[in-house]
Short mmCIF file of C-alpha atoms in Angstrom, two decimals:
data_model
loop_
_atom_site.label_atom_id
_atom_site.label_comp_id
_atom_site.label_asym_id
_atom_site.label_seq_id
_atom_site.Cartn_x
_atom_site.Cartn_y
_atom_site.Cartn_z
CA ARG Z 1 16.68 19.09 -29.24
CA LYS Z 2 17.69 22.69 -29.96
CA CYS Z 3 14.21 23.51 -31.22
CA ARG Z 4 12.63 22.01 -28.11
CA GLU Z 5 14.89 24.08 -25.83
CA CYS Z 6 14.04 27.21 -27.78
CA MET Z 7 10.31 26.51 -27.61
CA THR Z 8 10.41 26.12 -23.83
CA ARG Z 9 11.86 29.62 -23.45
CA VAL Z 10 9.09 31.38 -25.39
CA PRO Z 11 6.76 33.30 -23.06
CA TYR Z 12 3.51 32.30 -24.77
CA ALA Z 13 1.23 34.34 -22.54
CA THR Z 14 3.34 37.45 -23.07
CA LEU Z 15 3.51 36.77 -26.81
CA ILE Z 16 -0.28 36.43 -27.06
CA ALA Z 17 -0.73 39.59 -24.98
CA THR Z 18 1.69 41.45 -27.27
CA VAL Z 19 -0.20 40.35 -30.37
CA MET Z 20 -3.47 41.46 -28.77
CA CYS Z 21 -1.86 44.78 -27.81
CA CYS Z 22 -0.59 45.35 -31.37
CA VAL Z 23 -4.02 44.53 -32.80
CA GLY Z 24 -5.59 46.94 -30.32
CA VAL Z 25 -3.09 49.65 -31.26
CA GLY Z 26 -3.88 49.09 -34.93
CA VAL Z 27 -7.62 49.32 -34.32
CA PHE Z 28 -7.13 52.42 -32.14
CA CYS Z 29 -4.97 54.20 -34.72
CA GLY Z 30 -7.21 53.22 -37.61
CA THR Z 31 -10.47 54.26 -36.01
CA MET Z 32 -9.12 57.51 -34.60
CA TYR Z 33 -7.55 58.46 -37.92
CA ARG Z 34 -10.72 57.64 -39.83
CA GLY Z 35 -12.90 59.42 -37.25
CA THR Z 36 -10.90 62.63 -37.32
CA THR Z 37 -10.70 62.55 -41.12
CA LEU Z 38 -14.47 62.19 -41.43
CA THR Z 39 -15.00 64.90 -38.81
CA LEU Z 40 -12.82 67.31 -40.78
CA ARG Z 41 -14.62 66.41 -43.99
CA MET Z 42 -18.04 66.88 -42.42
CA PHE Z 43 -17.21 70.29 -40.99
CA ASP Z 44 -15.66 71.36 -44.30
CA GLU Z 45 -18.45 70.16 -46.61
CA VAL Z 46 -21.57 70.58 -44.45
CA PHE Z 47 -20.78 73.62 -42.32
CA LYS Z 48 -18.19 75.22 -44.66
CA LEU Z 49 -15.90 75.54 -41.65
CA HIS Z 50 -12.24 74.57 -41.71
CA ILE Z 51 -11.05 73.54 -38.25
CA ARG Z 52 -7.26 73.61 -38.03
CA TRP Z 53 -6.77 72.19 -34.53
CA VAL Z 54 -8.11 68.72 -35.38
CA GLU Z 55 -5.08 67.83 -37.54
CA PRO Z 56 -2.61 68.08 -34.62
CA VAL Z 57 -5.03 66.00 -32.54
CA GLN Z 58 -4.97 63.39 -35.31
CA LEU Z 59 -1.17 63.34 -35.19
CA THR Z 60 -1.30 63.04 -31.39
CA PHE Z 61 -3.48 59.94 -31.72
CA MET Z 62 -0.89 58.37 -34.01
CA VAL Z 63 1.98 59.21 -31.63
CA VAL Z 64 0.06 57.78 -28.66
CA GLY Z 65 -0.67 54.64 -30.67
CA ALA Z 66 3.00 54.23 -31.60
CA GLY Z 67 3.93 54.68 -27.94
CA MET Z 68 1.48 51.96 -26.90
CA GLY Z 69 2.91 49.61 -29.54
CA GLY Z 70 6.47 50.35 -28.39
CA LEU Z 71 5.54 49.70 -24.79
CA GLY Z 72 3.98 46.38 -25.79
CA LEU Z 73 7.22 45.35 -27.51
CA MET Z 74 9.27 46.38 -24.45
CA ILE Z 75 7.05 44.23 -22.25
CA LEU Z 76 7.57 41.33 -24.67
CA PHE Z 77 11.34 41.85 -24.38
CA VAL Z 78 11.17 41.72 -20.58
CA GLY Z 79 8.96 38.61 -20.81
CA CYS Z 80 11.51 36.88 -23.05
CA LEU Z 81 14.36 37.72 -20.68
CA SER Z 82 12.52 36.45 -17.63
CA THR Z 83 11.40 33.06 -18.96
CA GLY Z 84 12.98 29.63 -18.62
CA ALA Z 85 16.68 29.02 -19.24
CA THR Z 86 17.25 32.60 -20.34
CA ARG Z 87 16.26 33.73 -16.89
CA ASN Z 88 18.81 31.43 -15.31
CA LYS Z 89 21.56 32.72 -17.61
CA VAL Z 90 20.78 36.43 -17.46
CA TYR Z 91 19.61 36.74 -13.86
CA ARG Z 92 22.13 34.44 -12.21
CA THR Z 93 23.50 36.88 -9.64
CA TRP Z 94 21.72 38.77 -6.87
CA ARG Z 95 22.28 42.05 -8.69
CA GLY Z 96 20.71 40.63 -11.84
CA ARG Z 97 17.61 39.53 -9.94
CA VAL Z 98 17.25 42.95 -8.36
CA GLY Z 99 17.58 44.50 -11.82
CA GLU Z 100 14.89 42.11 -13.09
CA ALA Z 101 12.45 43.42 -10.52
CA GLY Z 102 13.29 47.01 -11.38
CA SER Z 103 13.39 46.72 -15.17
CA PRO Z 104 9.61 46.96 -15.72
CA VAL Z 105 9.66 50.10 -13.59
CA GLN Z 106 12.52 51.48 -15.69
CA TYR Z 107 10.65 50.70 -18.90
CA SER Z 108 7.51 52.35 -17.59
CA TRP Z 109 9.43 55.61 -17.12
CA VAL Z 110 10.58 55.44 -20.75
#
């Protein structure tokens, strides 16, 4: 019975979207890292030119990817709080329901 109640509160669509988001973030980070690494190598070996500004761009790609992954996890958290019996417990009062509507907006500013 406890397992059944727990399974009804899982936001499956949000969970699948989060997994897809994390896979996309992984592909994004991997391809951008590999692409910038090969670009640096090509310029260094073929043109004998060392470009210094590409390394900070590579780090920026990783930071953007981590931000996208973090945002996906925040959206999963909101999805868990707004599903099934959890929603009835957490958002019981009027103030809680107003906060529910505003919480995605608050997370988007983070």
